[in-house]
mmCIF file of C-alpha atoms in Angstrom:
data_model
loop_
_atom_site.group_PDB
_atom_site.id
_atom_site.type_symbol
_atom_site.label_atom_id
_atom_site.label_comp_id
_atom_site.label_asym_id
_atom_site.label_seq_id
_atom_site.Cartn_x
_atom_site.Cartn_y
_atom_site.Cartn_z
ATOM 1 C CA MET U 255 -4.668 3.811 -16.217
ATOM 2 C CA PRO U 256 -5.079 7.313 -14.822
ATOM 3 C CA LYS U 257 -2.313 9.769 -15.474
ATOM 4 C CA LEU U 258 -0.491 10.660 -12.290
ATOM 5 C CA THR U 259 0.172 14.353 -11.856
ATOM 6 C CA GLY U 260 2.051 16.165 -9.186
ATOM 7 C CA ARG U 261 5.513 15.872 -7.782
ATOM 8 C CA PRO U 262 7.605 12.844 -8.788
ATOM 9 C CA GLY U 263 8.433 12.171 -5.137
ATOM 10 C CA ASN U 264 4.753 11.917 -4.304
ATOM 11 C CA GLN U 265 4.187 9.504 -7.175
ATOM 12 C CA ARG U 266 7.110 7.336 -6.090
ATOM 13 C CA ALA U 267 5.853 7.252 -2.492
ATOM 14 C CA TYR U 268 2.345 6.332 -3.679
ATOM 15 C CA ILE U 269 3.639 3.457 -5.790
ATOM 16 C CA LEU U 270 5.848 2.179 -2.956
ATOM 17 C CA ILE U 271 3.022 2.298 -0.406
ATOM 18 C CA MET U 272 0.553 0.588 -2.728
ATOM 19 C CA GLY U 273 3.156 -2.019 -3.691
ATOM 20 C CA SER U 274 3.746 -2.813 -0.051
ATOM 21 C CA CYS U 275 -0.025 -3.068 0.427
ATOM 22 C CA VAL U 276 -0.299 -5.657 -2.344
ATOM 23 C CA ALA U 277 2.738 -7.535 -1.011
ATOM 24 C CA LEU U 278 1.268 -7.635 2.501
ATOM 25 C CA ILE U 279 -2.039 -9.012 1.248
ATOM 26 C CA ILE U 280 -0.407 -11.678 -0.912
ATOM 27 C CA LEU U 281 1.947 -12.769 1.862
ATOM 28 C CA ALA U 282 -0.797 -12.759 4.496
ATOM 29 C CA TRP U 283 -3.304 -14.750 2.454
ATOM 30 C CA PHE U 284 -1.015 -17.274 0.806
ATOM 31 C CA VAL U 285 1.965 -17.759 3.136
ATOM 32 C CA VAL U 286 1.583 -16.440 6.669
ATOM 33 C CA ARG U 287 -1.910 -17.851 7.258
ATOM 34 C CA LEU U 288 -0.448 -21.357 7.017
ATOM 35 C CA PHE U 289 1.664 -20.648 10.094
ATOM 36 C CA SER U 290 -0.245 -18.023 12.081
ATOM 37 C CA VAL U 291 -3.787 -16.852 11.411
ATOM 38 C CA PRO U 292 -3.606 -13.925 13.893
ATOM 39 C CA ALA U 293 -0.463 -12.645 12.167
ATOM 40 C CA ALA U 294 -2.198 -12.899 8.786
ATOM 41 C CA ILE U 295 -5.167 -10.950 10.135
ATOM 42 C CA ALA U 296 -2.840 -8.272 11.523
ATOM 43 C CA MET U 297 -1.041 -8.008 8.182
ATOM 44 C CA SER U 298 -4.362 -7.673 6.363
ATOM 45 C CA ALA U 299 -5.450 -4.938 8.791
ATOM 46 C CA VAL U 300 -2.255 -2.994 8.118
ATOM 47 C CA ALA U 301 -2.766 -3.472 4.375
ATOM 48 C CA ALA U 302 -6.306 -2.086 4.698
ATOM 49 C CA VAL U 303 -4.984 1.143 6.225
ATOM 50 C CA LEU U 304 -2.313 1.760 3.584
ATOM 51 C CA PRO U 305 -4.474 2.865 0.575
ATOM 52 C CA PRO U 306 -5.894 5.955 2.328
ATOM 53 C CA VAL U 307 -2.396 6.828 3.540
ATOM 54 C CA ALA U 308 -1.090 6.468 -0.019
ATOM 55 C CA ALA U 309 -3.831 8.757 -1.334
ATOM 56 C CA ILE U 310 -3.012 11.396 1.278
ATOM 57 C CA VAL U 311 0.686 11.220 0.442
ATOM 58 C CA ALA U 312 0.040 11.379 -3.310
ATOM 59 C CA ASN U 313 -2.229 14.426 -2.981
ATOM 60 C CA ASN U 314 0.010 16.281 -0.547
ATOM 61 C CA ARG U 315 0.959 19.542 -2.220
ATOM 62 C CA GLN U 316 3.937 21.439 -0.983
ATOM 63 C CA ASP U 317 4.043 24.526 -3.162
#
């Protein structure tokens, strides 16, 4: 596992965003798709956008 460097707030935000990404994918693929396929697709689309946002937040330097 790579060592995270930088501000602790940035690391916490990265972990929260990536955790929500994983949660969205799991919920969309295993639960929501049984009730609404368009909602599952929308959730997966949102989850696809979150990793780049998490990387930007994690690398944001405010010196």
